[in-house]
mmCIF file of C-alpha atoms and ligand atoms in Angstrom:
data_model
loop_
_atom_site.group_PDB
_atom_site.id
_atom_site.type_symbol
_atom_site.label_atom_id
_atom_site.label_comp_id
_atom_site.label_asym_id
_atom_site.label_seq_id
_atom_site.Cartn_x
_atom_site.Cartn_y
_atom_site.Cartn_z
ATOM 1 C CA MET A 1 109.052 92.383 116.268
ATOM 2 C CA SER A 2 107.865 95.875 115.409
ATOM 3 C CA SER A 3 110.046 98.771 116.549
ATOM 4 C CA VAL A 4 113.589 97.779 115.758
ATOM 5 C CA GLU A 5 116.041 100.181 114.272
ATOM 6 C CA ALA A 6 117.185 99.275 110.753
ATOM 7 C CA MET A 7 120.783 98.083 110.532
ATOM 8 C CA PHE A 8 123.301 98.072 107.710
ATOM 9 C CA ILE A 9 125.428 94.889 107.576
ATOM 10 C CA THR A 10 128.299 94.338 105.153
ATOM 11 C CA LEU A 11 130.211 91.173 104.280
ATOM 12 C CA GLU A 12 133.861 91.286 103.309
ATOM 13 C CA GLY A 13 136.729 88.956 102.522
ATOM 14 C CA ILE A 14 139.192 87.919 99.835
ATOM 15 C CA ASP A 15 137.888 86.070 96.769
ATOM 16 C CA GLY A 16 137.388 82.424 97.701
ATOM 17 C CA ALA A 17 136.712 83.104 101.415
ATOM 18 C CA GLY A 18 133.160 81.800 100.916
ATOM 19 C CA LYS A 19 131.566 85.102 101.917
ATOM 20 C CA SER A 20 128.752 85.139 99.335
ATOM 21 C CA SER A 21 127.439 81.742 100.458
ATOM 22 C CA HIS A 22 126.491 83.281 103.830
ATOM 23 C CA VAL A 23 124.268 86.054 102.475
ATOM 24 C CA SER A 24 121.129 83.916 102.183
ATOM 25 C CA PHE A 25 121.767 82.324 105.601
ATOM 26 C CA ILE A 26 122.045 85.755 107.261
ATOM 27 C CA THR A 27 119.018 87.098 105.398
ATOM 28 C CA HIS A 28 116.938 84.071 106.365
ATOM 29 C CA TYR A 29 118.011 84.286 110.037
ATOM 30 C CA LEU A 30 117.082 87.966 110.267
ATOM 31 C CA ARG A 31 113.715 87.401 108.572
ATOM 32 C CA GLU A 32 112.991 84.607 111.054
ATOM 33 C CA HIS A 33 113.495 87.248 113.732
ATOM 34 C CA GLY A 34 110.866 89.502 112.185
ATOM 35 C CA VAL A 35 113.192 91.854 110.362
ATOM 36 C CA GLY A 36 112.574 93.010 106.777
ATOM 37 C CA VAL A 37 115.791 92.559 104.786
ATOM 38 C CA VAL A 38 117.160 93.763 101.468
ATOM 39 C CA ALA A 39 120.100 91.644 100.260
ATOM 40 C CA THR A 40 122.347 93.302 97.736
ATOM 41 C CA ARG A 41 125.941 93.485 96.498
ATOM 42 C CA GLU A 42 128.770 95.689 95.281
ATOM 43 C CA PRO A 43 129.869 96.613 92.805
ATOM 44 C CA GLY A 44 126.283 96.426 91.566
ATOM 45 C CA GLY A 45 122.905 96.385 93.265
ATOM 46 C CA THR A 46 121.252 98.669 90.671
ATOM 47 C CA PRO A 47 120.961 98.321 86.862
ATOM 48 C CA LEU A 48 123.666 100.976 86.360
ATOM 49 C CA GLY A 49 125.766 99.444 89.147
ATOM 50 C CA GLU A 50 125.603 96.016 87.496
ATOM 51 C CA THR A 51 126.781 97.568 84.215
ATOM 52 C CA LEU A 52 129.695 99.173 86.075
ATOM 53 C CA ARG A 53 130.401 95.843 87.821
ATOM 54 C CA ASN A 54 130.741 94.136 84.467
ATOM 55 C CA ILE A 55 133.281 96.756 83.385
ATOM 56 C CA VAL A 56 135.263 96.741 86.660
ATOM 57 C CA LEU A 57 135.452 92.940 86.820
ATOM 58 C CA ASN A 58 136.433 92.440 83.199
ATOM 59 C CA GLU A 59 138.278 95.453 81.764
ATOM 60 C CA LYS A 60 141.904 96.242 82.457
ATOM 61 C CA MET A 61 142.211 99.806 83.852
ATOM 62 C CA HIS A 62 144.227 102.144 86.072
ATOM 63 C CA ALA A 63 143.745 101.644 89.823
ATOM 64 C CA ASP A 64 142.327 105.200 90.098
ATOM 65 C CA THR A 65 139.726 104.346 87.457
ATOM 66 C CA GLU A 66 138.791 101.199 89.351
ATOM 67 C CA ALA A 67 138.297 103.229 92.548
ATOM 68 C CA LEU A 68 136.230 105.882 90.761
ATOM 69 C CA LEU A 69 133.998 103.282 89.127
ATOM 70 C CA VAL A 70 133.314 101.342 92.328
ATOM 71 C CA PHE A 71 132.429 104.605 94.066
ATOM 72 C CA ALA A 72 130.170 105.625 91.152
ATOM 73 C CA SER A 73 128.376 102.301 91.536
ATOM 74 C CA ARG A 74 128.234 102.859 95.323
ATOM 75 C CA ARG A 75 126.740 106.346 94.992
ATOM 76 C CA GLU A 76 123.922 104.995 92.843
ATOM 77 C CA HIS A 77 123.443 102.029 95.162
ATOM 78 C CA LEU A 78 123.152 104.228 98.249
ATOM 79 C CA ALA A 79 120.689 106.576 96.538
ATOM 80 C CA GLU A 80 118.521 103.927 94.916
ATOM 81 C CA VAL A 81 118.646 100.952 97.283
ATOM 82 C CA ILE A 82 120.495 101.293 100.600
ATOM 83 C CA GLU A 83 119.212 104.610 101.972
ATOM 84 C CA PRO A 84 115.576 104.038 100.871
ATOM 85 C CA ALA A 85 115.565 100.558 102.479
ATOM 86 C CA LEU A 86 116.956 101.853 105.776
ATOM 87 C CA ALA A 87 114.468 104.746 105.699
ATOM 88 C CA ARG A 88 111.632 102.181 105.317
ATOM 89 C CA GLY A 89 112.976 100.348 108.372
ATOM 90 C CA GLU A 90 114.395 97.405 106.423
ATOM 91 C CA TRP A 91 117.819 96.020 107.179
ATOM 92 C CA VAL A 92 120.401 95.936 104.421
ATOM 93 C CA VAL A 93 122.784 92.995 103.963
ATOM 94 C CA CYS A 94 125.400 94.024 101.433
ATOM 95 C CA ASP A 95 127.983 91.691 99.901
ATOM 96 C CA ARG A 96 131.032 94.053 99.897
ATOM 97 C CA PHE A 97 131.189 97.804 100.491
ATOM 98 C CA THR A 98 133.919 100.423 100.998
ATOM 99 C CA ASP A 99 136.240 98.139 103.000
ATOM 100 C CA SER A 100 136.625 96.249 99.697
ATOM 101 C CA THR A 101 137.992 99.396 98.063
ATOM 102 C CA TYR A 102 140.556 99.868 100.847
ATOM 103 C CA ALA A 103 141.468 96.173 100.612
ATOM 104 C CA TYR A 104 141.561 95.698 96.816
ATOM 105 C CA GLN A 105 142.428 99.098 95.353
ATOM 106 C CA CYS A 106 144.672 100.230 98.247
ATOM 107 C CA GLY A 107 146.039 96.916 99.558
ATOM 108 C CA GLY A 108 145.943 94.965 96.313
ATOM 109 C CA ARG A 109 146.700 97.647 93.719
ATOM 110 C CA GLY A 110 148.777 99.956 95.927
ATOM 111 C CA LEU A 111 146.534 103.027 95.714
ATOM 112 C CA GLY A 112 147.160 105.398 98.641
ATOM 113 C CA PRO A 113 144.324 105.426 101.203
ATOM 114 C CA SER A 114 144.502 109.233 101.002
ATOM 115 C CA ARG A 115 143.122 108.910 97.420
ATOM 116 C CA VAL A 116 140.175 106.817 98.608
ATOM 117 C CA ALA A 117 139.266 108.674 101.824
ATOM 118 C CA PRO A 118 137.909 111.798 100.007
ATOM 119 C CA LEU A 119 135.795 109.576 97.733
ATOM 120 C CA GLU A 120 134.405 107.785 100.785
ATOM 121 C CA HIS A 121 133.654 111.137 102.411
ATOM 122 C CA PHE A 122 131.969 112.448 99.247
ATOM 123 C CA VAL A 123 129.861 109.345 98.654
ATOM 124 C CA HIS A 124 128.869 108.277 102.175
ATOM 125 C CA GLY A 125 130.632 110.269 104.884
ATOM 126 C CA HIS A 126 127.476 110.164 106.960
ATOM 127 C CA ARG A 127 126.716 106.478 106.436
ATOM 128 C CA GLN A 128 128.854 103.604 107.662
ATOM 129 C CA PRO A 129 127.894 99.954 108.192
ATOM 130 C CA ASP A 130 126.659 99.051 111.678
ATOM 131 C CA LEU A 131 128.364 95.659 111.448
ATOM 132 C CA THR A 132 130.952 94.305 109.028
ATOM 133 C CA LEU A 133 131.600 90.567 108.954
ATOM 134 C CA LEU A 134 135.105 89.955 107.644
ATOM 135 C CA PHE A 135 135.396 86.368 106.414
ATOM 136 C CA ASP A 136 139.066 85.659 106.853
ATOM 137 C CA THR A 137 140.950 82.681 105.497
ATOM 138 C CA PRO A 138 144.550 81.929 104.507
ATOM 139 C CA VAL A 139 145.218 82.783 100.876
ATOM 140 C CA ALA A 140 146.124 79.188 99.954
ATOM 141 C CA ILE A 141 142.728 77.888 101.134
ATOM 142 C CA ALA A 142 140.879 80.648 99.255
ATOM 143 C CA ARG A 143 142.925 79.935 96.102
ATOM 144 C CA GLU A 144 142.086 76.252 96.275
ATOM 145 C CA ARG A 145 138.356 77.050 96.620
ATOM 146 C CA LEU A 146 138.516 79.475 93.699
ATOM 147 C CA ASP A 147 140.301 76.999 91.448
ATOM 148 C CA ARG A 148 137.731 74.331 92.302
ATOM 149 C CA ALA A 149 134.575 76.463 92.057
ATOM 150 C CA THR A 150 135.238 79.149 89.428
ATOM 151 C CA PRO A 151 135.299 77.863 85.838
ATOM 152 C CA ASN A 152 135.386 81.403 84.327
ATOM 153 C CA PRO A 153 137.483 83.556 86.679
ATOM 154 C CA ASP A 154 137.136 87.351 86.400
ATOM 155 C CA LYS A 155 140.021 89.862 86.417
ATOM 156 C CA PHE A 156 140.401 89.778 90.215
ATOM 157 C CA GLU A 157 140.026 86.015 90.545
ATOM 158 C CA ARG A 158 142.923 85.591 88.076
ATOM 159 C CA GLU A 159 145.283 87.572 90.363
ATOM 160 C CA GLN A 160 148.218 85.801 92.024
ATOM 161 C CA GLY A 161 148.682 84.831 95.660
ATOM 162 C CA GLU A 162 150.776 87.932 96.487
ATOM 163 C CA PHE A 163 147.902 90.186 95.426
ATOM 164 C CA PHE A 164 145.478 88.365 97.744
ATOM 165 C CA ALA A 165 148.035 88.371 100.574
ATOM 166 C CA ARG A 166 148.120 92.191 100.326
ATOM 167 C CA VAL A 167 144.299 92.369 100.143
ATOM 168 C CA ARG A 168 144.000 90.145 103.216
ATOM 169 C CA GLN A 169 146.570 92.214 105.109
ATOM 170 C CA ALA A 170 144.697 95.436 104.298
ATOM 171 C CA TYR A 171 141.461 93.874 105.568
ATOM 172 C CA LEU A 172 143.108 92.817 108.825
ATOM 173 C CA GLU A 173 144.474 96.342 109.273
ATOM 174 C CA ARG A 174 140.969 97.766 108.721
ATOM 175 C CA ALA A 175 139.635 95.341 111.362
ATOM 176 C CA ALA A 176 142.315 96.503 113.827
ATOM 177 C CA GLN A 177 141.454 100.135 113.039
ATOM 178 C CA TYR A 178 137.676 99.702 113.474
ATOM 179 C CA PRO A 179 137.270 96.962 116.096
ATOM 180 C CA GLU A 180 133.802 98.191 117.113
ATOM 181 C CA ARG A 181 132.431 97.708 113.618
ATOM 182 C CA ILE A 182 134.456 94.959 111.928
ATOM 183 C CA VAL A 183 134.394 91.435 113.342
ATOM 184 C CA ILE A 184 136.648 88.730 111.971
ATOM 185 C CA VAL A 185 134.989 85.402 111.215
ATOM 186 C CA ASP A 186 137.446 82.534 110.719
ATOM 187 C CA ALA A 187 136.177 81.247 107.373
ATOM 188 C CA SER A 188 138.443 78.196 107.374
ATOM 189 C CA GLN A 189 136.381 76.645 110.210
ATOM 190 C CA PRO A 190 133.677 74.032 109.509
ATOM 191 C CA MET A 191 130.413 75.592 108.244
ATOM 192 C CA GLN A 192 128.538 74.759 111.469
ATOM 193 C CA MET A 193 131.033 76.733 113.552
ATOM 194 C CA ILE A 194 130.951 79.681 111.164
ATOM 195 C CA ARG A 195 127.162 79.752 111.446
ATOM 196 C CA GLU A 196 127.334 79.688 115.242
ATOM 197 C CA ARG A 197 129.636 82.724 115.139
ATOM 198 C CA LEU A 198 127.225 84.442 112.758
ATOM 199 C CA HIS A 199 124.329 83.722 115.127
ATOM 200 C CA ASP A 200 126.283 85.330 117.979
ATOM 201 C CA HIS A 201 127.033 88.486 116.020
ATOM 202 C CA LEU A 202 123.519 88.790 114.599
ATOM 203 C CA ASN A 203 121.927 88.229 118.008
ATOM 204 C CA GLY A 204 124.126 90.992 119.396
ATOM 205 C CA LEU A 205 123.013 93.348 116.641
ATOM 206 C CA LEU A 206 119.323 92.412 117.058
ATOM 207 C CA ALA A 207 119.602 93.196 120.780
ATOM 208 C CA LYS A 208 121.228 96.538 119.994
ATOM 209 C CA ALA A 209 118.500 97.357 117.459
ATOM 210 C CA ARG A 210 115.769 96.558 119.967
ATOM 211 C CA ARG A 211 117.380 98.822 122.563
ATOM 212 C CA GLY A 212 117.450 101.592 119.923
ATOM 213 C CA ARG A 213 121.276 101.190 119.913
HETATM 214 P P1 TYD B 1 132.787 89.077 94.505
HETATM 215 O O1 TYD B 1 132.082 89.894 95.508
HETATM 216 O O2 TYD B 1 133.827 88.158 95.005
HETATM 217 O O3 TYD B 1 131.684 88.393 93.656
HETATM 218 P P2 TYD B 1 131.590 86.895 93.159
HETATM 219 O O4 TYD B 1 131.490 86.107 94.417
HETATM 220 O O5 TYD B 1 130.361 86.930 92.326
HETATM 221 O O6 TYD B 1 132.871 86.658 92.374
HETATM 222 O O7 TYD B 1 133.479 89.937 93.324
HETATM 223 C C1 TYD B 1 133.565 91.282 93.259
HETATM 224 C C2 TYD B 1 134.984 91.685 92.956
HETATM 225 O O8 TYD B 1 135.063 93.100 92.940
HETATM 226 C C3 TYD B 1 135.995 91.194 93.973
HETATM 227 O O9 TYD B 1 137.028 90.500 93.310
HETATM 228 C C4 TYD B 1 136.560 92.453 94.582
HETATM 229 C C5 TYD B 1 136.203 93.536 93.622
HETATM 230 N N1 TYD B 1 135.932 94.828 94.286
HETATM 231 C C6 TYD B 1 136.918 95.791 94.309
HETATM 232 O O10 TYD B 1 138.019 95.574 93.791
HETATM 233 N N2 TYD B 1 136.664 96.995 94.929
HETATM 234 C C7 TYD B 1 135.461 97.263 95.512
HETATM 235 O O11 TYD B 1 135.265 98.361 96.078
HETATM 236 C C8 TYD B 1 134.449 96.251 95.474
HETATM 237 C C9 TYD B 1 133.110 96.504 96.102
HETATM 238 C C10 TYD B 1 134.728 95.042 94.857
#
């Protein structure tokens, strides 16, 4: 496939929803369809971003500071990785983006969305994901997965169920607010069914890219 428009895909969900395990599947599927792909993550994705990630995930700090640091990482990521890849015609598959800030810092920590919106506008007002896959699962299932699979939990993974219930709720509200962009994938289904849903969404996006949107 030669002339397809580059697309920006983000993956979202509460810790333990199994989101990260789908990145390589999605990347592989797109490559099989002739698309060049850059897989990356937030916070992180650049050397400076990974340093900021280490701080955000491990140091106790004010919710405002958390928001400022994830947006600092995001600014660098957009400048160094995301925008150059899209300009080259490569697709970008990003594990978390700004919906995470609305979910974790606003939903989880209680920061007003009116604090985050100007940062979003400053950092990437002109750039939004073309498709966001929201891996949704009940908090109890995610907690059980985390407890089983995370021997050294970070600051967020050590949070209680109520925190993740607020994060999940904020995600679902984002999905209701942006139904054209955010699709909910039921992450408590068997893997095979999740992958079929992913195929459907990716095929839809590939068709849109071929049409030039
Ligand atoms: P995560 O993506 O779950 O990585 P891993 O699977 O390696 O644990 O972890 C990143 C954490 O960062 C996650 O708990 C949510 C948090 N986070 C925010 O609080 N705000 C943000 O804007 C972003 C991008 C992440």
